[in-house]
Coordinates of C-alpha atoms and ligand atoms in Angstrom, one line a residue:
M14 CA 39.6 64.2 15.9
N15 CA 37.1 67.0 15.4
M16 CA 33.6 65.4 15.8
K17 CA 31.7 68.6 15.7
N18 CA 28.5 68.4 13.6
K19 CA 29.0 64.7 12.8
I20 CA 25.9 62.7 13.1
A21 CA 25.5 59.6 15.4
T22 CA 22.7 57.1 15.9
V23 CA 22.7 55.6 19.4
F24 CA 20.5 52.5 19.9
G25 CA 19.7 52.0 23.5
G26 CA 20.6 55.7 24.3
T27 CA 17.9 55.8 27.0
G28 CA 19.7 53.0 28.9
F29 CA 22.3 53.1 31.7
V30 CA 25.3 53.1 29.4
G31 CA 23.7 54.6 26.4
R32 CA 22.8 57.9 28.2
Q33 CA 26.4 58.3 29.2
V34 CA 27.5 57.7 25.6
V35 CA 25.0 60.3 24.4
R36 CA 26.4 62.8 27.0
E37 CA 30.0 62.2 25.8
L38 CA 29.0 62.6 22.2
A39 CA 27.0 65.8 22.9
A40 CA 30.0 67.3 24.7
R41 CA 32.0 66.8 21.5
G42 CA 29.4 68.7 19.4
V43 CA 28.0 65.5 17.7
I44 CA 24.4 65.6 16.6
I45 CA 22.7 62.6 18.1
K46 CA 19.7 60.5 17.0
V47 CA 18.6 58.5 20.0
A48 CA 16.9 55.5 18.4
T49 CA 14.3 54.1 20.9
R50 CA 11.0 52.3 21.0
V51 CA 9.5 55.1 23.1
P52 CA 10.8 58.6 22.2
E53 CA 9.4 60.1 25.4
R54 CA 11.9 57.9 27.3
A55 CA 14.7 59.9 25.7
Y56 CA 13.4 63.4 26.5
F57 CA 15.4 63.6 29.7
L58 CA 18.6 63.6 27.6
K59 CA 17.8 66.8 25.6
P60 CA 19.2 69.3 28.2
D61 CA 22.6 67.5 27.8
G62 CA 22.9 69.1 24.4
A63 CA 22.2 72.4 22.6
V64 CA 18.7 73.0 21.3
G65 CA 18.0 70.4 18.6
Q66 CA 21.3 68.5 19.1
I67 CA 19.8 65.4 20.7
V68 CA 16.9 64.1 18.8
P69 CA 14.8 61.1 20.0
V70 CA 13.7 59.0 16.9
V71 CA 11.1 56.2 17.2
C72 CA 12.4 52.8 16.1
D73 CA 10.8 49.4 15.8
Y74 CA 13.7 47.1 16.3
A75 CA 11.9 44.3 14.5
D76 CA 11.4 46.3 11.3
E77 CA 14.3 46.7 8.9
K78 CA 12.8 49.9 7.3
S79 CA 12.5 51.5 10.7
L80 CA 16.1 50.5 11.6
A81 CA 17.4 51.8 8.3
A82 CA 15.6 55.1 8.8
A83 CA 17.2 55.5 12.2
I84 CA 20.7 54.8 10.7
A85 CA 20.3 56.9 7.6
G86 CA 22.7 59.9 7.3
S87 CA 24.8 58.9 10.3
D88 CA 28.6 58.9 10.5
Y89 CA 28.6 56.8 13.6
V90 CA 26.3 54.1 15.0
I91 CA 26.6 52.8 18.6
N92 CA 24.5 49.8 19.7
C93 CA 23.9 49.8 23.4
I94 CA 20.8 47.6 23.3
G95 CA 20.8 44.5 25.6
V96 CA 18.6 42.6 28.1
L97 CA 19.4 40.6 31.2
F98 CA 16.6 38.1 31.0
E99 CA 14.0 36.8 28.6
K100 CA 10.3 37.6 29.0
G101 CA 7.4 36.6 26.9
K102 CA 7.6 36.4 23.1
R103 CA 9.2 39.7 22.4
Q104 CA 12.1 39.8 24.9
K105 CA 14.2 37.0 23.6
F106 CA 18.0 36.8 23.8
Q107 CA 18.3 35.5 20.2
K108 CA 16.4 38.4 18.8
I109 CA 17.9 41.2 20.9
H110 CA 21.6 40.0 21.2
S111 CA 22.1 38.3 17.9
D112 CA 19.5 39.0 15.2
L113 CA 19.1 42.8 15.9
P114 CA 22.9 43.6 16.0
T115 CA 23.5 41.5 12.9
A116 CA 20.7 43.5 11.1
I117 CA 22.1 46.8 12.4
A118 CA 25.6 46.0 11.1
G119 CA 24.2 44.9 7.7
L120 CA 22.3 48.2 7.4
C121 CA 25.3 50.2 8.5
A122 CA 27.4 48.6 5.7
K123 CA 24.6 49.3 3.2
A124 CA 24.3 53.0 4.3
G125 CA 28.1 53.6 4.3
V126 CA 28.2 54.4 8.0
G127 CA 31.8 55.3 8.9
R128 CA 32.1 53.7 12.3
L129 CA 30.0 51.1 14.3
V130 CA 30.6 50.3 17.9
H131 CA 28.7 47.4 19.4
F132 CA 28.2 46.3 23.0
S133 CA 28.7 42.7 23.9
A134 CA 29.8 41.5 27.3
L135 CA 32.9 40.1 29.0
G136 CA 33.3 36.3 29.1
V137 CA 30.9 35.5 26.2
D138 CA 33.6 33.5 24.5
K139 CA 33.8 31.1 27.5
G140 CA 30.3 31.4 29.0
T141 CA 27.7 28.6 28.9
S142 CA 24.6 30.7 29.6
K143 CA 22.1 31.6 26.8
Y144 CA 23.0 35.3 27.5
A145 CA 26.7 34.6 26.7
K146 CA 26.0 32.3 23.7
T147 CA 23.6 34.8 22.0
K148 CA 26.0 37.7 22.7
L149 CA 28.8 35.8 21.0
E150 CA 26.6 35.0 18.1
G151 CA 25.8 38.7 17.9
E152 CA 29.5 39.6 17.8
K153 CA 30.0 37.2 14.9
G154 CA 27.0 38.6 13.0
V155 CA 28.2 42.2 13.5
L156 CA 31.8 41.5 12.3
A157 CA 30.5 39.4 9.3
N158 CA 28.4 42.3 8.1
S159 CA 30.6 45.2 9.2
P160 CA 34.2 43.9 9.5
K161 CA 35.5 47.3 10.6
A162 CA 33.1 47.5 13.6
T163 CA 34.5 47.7 17.1
I164 CA 33.2 45.3 19.8
L165 CA 33.2 46.3 23.4
R166 CA 33.0 43.6 26.1
P167 CA 32.5 45.2 29.5
S168 CA 32.5 43.4 32.9
V169 CA 29.8 44.4 35.2
I170 CA 29.4 48.2 34.9
F171 CA 29.0 50.5 37.9
G172 CA 27.8 54.0 38.3
E173 CA 25.0 56.0 39.8
D174 CA 22.0 54.3 38.0
D175 CA 23.5 50.8 37.8
S176 CA 21.3 47.8 38.3
F177 CA 24.0 45.7 39.9
F178 CA 25.2 47.5 43.1
N179 CA 21.9 49.3 43.5
M180 CA 20.0 46.0 43.5
F181 CA 22.2 44.4 46.1
A182 CA 22.2 47.6 48.2
E183 CA 18.3 47.6 48.0
M184 CA 18.3 43.9 49.0
A185 CA 20.6 44.6 52.0
R186 CA 18.0 47.2 53.2
Y187 CA 15.4 44.5 53.9
A188 CA 16.9 41.1 53.8
P189 CA 18.6 39.7 56.9
A190 CA 20.9 37.5 54.8
L191 CA 22.2 37.6 51.3
P192 CA 23.1 34.7 49.0
L193 CA 26.6 33.7 48.0
I194 CA 25.8 31.7 44.9
G195 CA 28.2 28.9 44.2
G196 CA 30.1 29.9 47.3
G197 CA 30.6 33.5 46.0
K198 CA 33.9 32.6 44.3
T199 CA 33.0 34.1 40.8
K200 CA 35.4 36.9 40.1
F201 CA 34.3 40.3 38.6
Q202 CA 36.2 43.3 37.3
P203 CA 33.7 46.1 37.7
V204 CA 34.2 49.0 35.2
Y205 CA 33.0 52.6 35.7
V206 CA 30.2 53.7 33.3
G207 CA 32.1 57.0 32.6
D208 CA 35.1 55.0 31.5
V209 CA 33.0 52.8 29.2
A210 CA 31.5 55.9 27.5
R211 CA 35.0 57.3 27.0
A212 CA 36.0 53.9 25.5
V213 CA 33.2 54.3 23.0
L214 CA 34.5 57.8 22.0
A215 CA 38.0 56.4 21.7
A216 CA 36.8 53.5 19.5
L217 CA 35.1 56.0 17.2
E218 CA 38.2 58.2 16.9
Q219 CA 41.0 55.7 16.7
P220 CA 41.5 54.0 13.3
Q221 CA 43.4 51.1 14.9
A222 CA 40.2 50.2 16.8
Q223 CA 38.5 49.2 13.6
G224 CA 37.6 45.5 13.5
Q225 CA 38.9 45.0 17.1
I226 CA 37.4 43.5 20.2
Y227 CA 38.2 45.2 23.6
E228 CA 37.6 43.7 27.0
L229 CA 36.7 46.4 29.5
G230 CA 37.5 46.0 33.2
G231 CA 38.3 48.3 36.0
P232 CA 41.3 48.3 38.3
D233 CA 39.7 46.1 41.0
V234 CA 39.2 42.3 40.7
L235 CA 36.8 41.0 43.4
N236 CA 34.8 37.9 44.1
F237 CA 31.2 38.1 45.2
K238 CA 32.0 38.0 48.9
E239 CA 34.4 40.9 48.4
I240 CA 31.7 42.8 46.5
Y241 CA 29.3 42.4 49.4
E242 CA 32.0 43.6 51.8
R243 CA 32.5 46.7 49.7
L244 CA 28.7 47.2 49.6
F245 CA 28.4 46.9 53.4
R246 CA 31.3 49.4 53.9
Y247 CA 29.6 52.1 51.9
T248 CA 26.0 51.4 52.9
G249 CA 26.9 51.0 56.6
R250 CA 24.8 47.8 56.7
K251 CA 26.2 44.4 57.5
R252 CA 24.2 41.2 56.6
C253 CA 24.9 37.5 57.0
L254 CA 26.1 35.8 53.8
V255 CA 24.6 32.3 53.1
S256 CA 26.4 30.0 50.7
L257 CA 23.9 28.7 48.0
P258 CA 25.0 25.9 45.7
Y259 CA 24.3 26.6 42.0
G260 CA 21.6 23.9 41.9
L261 CA 19.6 25.4 44.7
A262 CA 20.1 28.9 43.3
K263 CA 18.5 27.7 40.1
V264 CA 15.5 26.3 41.9
Q265 CA 15.1 29.7 43.7
A266 CA 15.5 31.5 40.4
S267 CA 12.7 29.4 38.8
F268 CA 10.3 30.7 41.4
M269 CA 11.5 34.3 40.7
S270 CA 11.0 34.0 37.0
V271 CA 7.3 34.8 37.3
L272 CA 8.1 38.3 38.6
P273 CA 8.0 41.2 36.1
Q274 CA 11.7 42.1 36.9
P275 CA 13.2 38.9 38.3
P276 CA 16.2 39.7 40.5
L277 CA 17.8 36.4 39.5
T278 CA 17.2 33.9 36.6
R279 CA 18.4 30.4 36.0
D280 CA 20.5 31.7 33.1
Q281 CA 22.2 34.3 35.4
V282 CA 23.1 31.5 37.8
E283 CA 24.6 29.7 34.9
S284 CA 26.7 32.7 33.9
L285 CA 28.0 32.9 37.5
K286 CA 29.9 29.7 36.8
T287 CA 32.4 31.7 34.6
D288 CA 34.7 34.4 36.0
N289 CA 34.0 37.8 34.6
V290 CA 37.6 39.2 34.3
V291 CA 39.6 40.6 31.4
S292 CA 41.8 38.0 29.7
P293 CA 45.6 38.8 30.0
T294 CA 46.0 38.7 26.2
A295 CA 43.0 40.9 25.4
Q296 CA 43.1 44.5 24.4
G297 CA 41.4 46.8 27.0
L298 CA 40.9 50.3 28.3
A299 CA 44.6 51.1 28.2
D300 CA 44.8 50.4 24.5
L301 CA 42.0 52.9 24.0
G302 CA 43.8 55.5 26.1
V303 CA 41.3 55.3 29.0
L304 CA 42.5 55.3 32.6
P305 CA 40.1 53.1 34.7
T306 CA 38.4 54.6 37.7
A307 CA 38.5 52.7 41.0
L308 CA 35.3 51.4 42.7
D309 CA 36.3 53.2 45.9
V310 CA 36.1 56.6 44.1
I311 CA 32.6 56.2 42.8
L312 CA 30.7 53.7 45.1
P313 CA 30.5 56.0 48.1
T314 CA 29.0 58.8 46.0
Y315 CA 25.8 56.9 45.4
L316 CA 25.7 54.0 47.9
K317 CA 25.5 56.5 50.8
S318 CA 21.8 57.0 50.1
Y319 CA 21.3 53.4 51.3
R320 CA 22.7 54.2 54.8
D321 CA 20.3 53.8 57.8
G322 CA 18.9 57.3 58.1
G323 CA 19.7 58.3 54.5
R324 CA 22.6 60.0 52.7
F325 CA 23.2 62.6 55.4
A326 CA 23.2 60.2 58.3
A327 CA 26.4 60.1 60.4
Q328 CA 28.7 57.3 59.2
Ligands
LIG417 N1 25.2 47.2 32.6 C1 26.1 46.2 32.7 O1 26.6 45.9 33.8 C2 26.6 45.5 31.4 C3 27.6 44.5 31.5 C4 28.0 43.9 30.4 C5 27.5 44.2 29.1 N2 26.5 45.1 29.1 C6 25.9 45.5 27.7 O2 26.1 46.8 27.5 C7 24.9 47.3 26.8 C8 24.3 48.5 27.6 O3 23.9 48.0 28.8 P1 22.9 48.8 29.8 O4 23.1 48.4 31.2 O5 22.9 50.3 29.4 O6 21.5 48.3 29.3 P2 20.0 48.7 29.7 O7 20.0 50.1 30.3 O8 19.4 47.6 30.5 O9 19.2 48.7 28.3 C9 19.7 49.3 27.1 C10 18.6 49.5 26.2 O10 18.0 48.3 25.7 C11 16.7 48.6 25.2 N3 15.8 47.5 25.6 C12 15.5 47.1 26.9 N4 14.6 46.1 26.9 C13 14.4 45.8 25.6 C14 13.6 44.8 24.9 N5 12.8 44.0 25.6 N6 13.6 44.8 23.6 C15 14.4 45.6 22.9 N7 15.2 46.6 23.5 C16 15.2 46.6 24.8 C17 16.2 49.9 25.8 O11 16.0 50.8 24.7 P3 14.6 51.6 24.5 O12 13.8 51.4 25.7 O13 15.1 53.0 24.4 O14 14.1 51.1 23.2 C18 17.4 50.3 26.7 O15 17.6 51.6 26.7 C19 24.0 46.2 26.6 O16 24.3 45.6 25.3 C20 24.4 45.2 27.7 O17 24.1 43.9 27.4 C21 26.0 45.8 30.2

C-alpha cells in the first residue's frame, strides 16, 4: 500500500516503541504528528524524516479537546502510551490504560480515522495484576468505540533502549546477587522492537487486521533463570541467583515503591505469576507477515557496553 503523504498521529511516539513506529512511518513517507505532553521530548525524532515530516504536537491526555485536536485530519492513529507502575494522582493505570485509549478510540470514530492500532500487553486476558486488568479493560473500550481497531499484545520488548534487559544488566553491574522471583519459573517470549514496529505498519496496511487482536512474541521462550543466563553471557558478568518467594518479593517491592522509578512493584510481582507467552491459538507476527528476530542477534549489540571495561573490552 502506498502510504506516502498519509497523515498519522502517534501517541507515545517519544517512547521506546513509539519512536521505532515513528521511524517506520517516516521511511514510508507518512507525515507524522507525535502527540506528547512535552513536545521538546519529540525533537530528537525530527532528523528521522524530511524537513517538516515529523511534527511534535502538545497534548493534554486528560482533555478531550486536546486529544481531538491531535487526532484531527489523520488517516492513522497509533496509541503507544503505557506505564509500568502507578505514581501519585496522575499516573494511574485506570486512567492511562483504560480511560485514555477508550477516549482516543471514540474520538477516532468521530473523526473518521481510517485505521487505529492500540498497544495492550501479552497475558492481559489471564493476568491478575492491576496492570493486566486495566489493559484488558482498555482493549474492550477501544473495540467498543472503534470495532475495526487492531490490538497488539506484545510480550516483553527488547532493543537498544529497552527498560527490561538494560535494567537487569545495570543491576548486575553492582549487585552481588540477583532475585529469582517465585523461583524464576515465569516464561517470557521477548520480541524485538523493530519487529513490533513492523507489525504496526502491517496492521495499518492489511485489511484483514481490522478488528483483530495479535499476540507478539519472538522465537525464544525463556524463563527468568534463562534470561539471566543470556544476560550474563553478553555482559560477561556472572552473579548468584537467589530464589525469592512471591510474598517476600512483595514486601521488598513495598519498600521500593517510595523511589521515583521503582525497579519492582507489588503489582509487577503479581504479574510474574502468569506466563508471558503467545497462546497457541492466537494470531501473531507470522499472520502480519513479520519474521521474528532472535534475542542472540540483537542482545550482544547493546549489552556489550555493560562488560567489565566497557564495550571494547576483550571478551
Ligand atoms: N516495553 C515493553 O516491554 C512492553 C511490553 C508489553 C506492552 N507494552 C506496551 O507497549 C506500549 C509502548 O511501550 P513503551 O515501552 O514504548 O512505553 P514507554 O516508553 O514507557 O512510554 C510510552 C509513552 O507513554 C507516555 N507516558 C509515560 N508516562 C506517562 C504518564 N504518567 N501519563 C501519561 N502518559 C505517559 C509517554 O508519552 P509522552 O511523555 O510523550 O507524553 C511515553 O512516550 C505501551 O502501551 C506498553 O504498555 C510494552
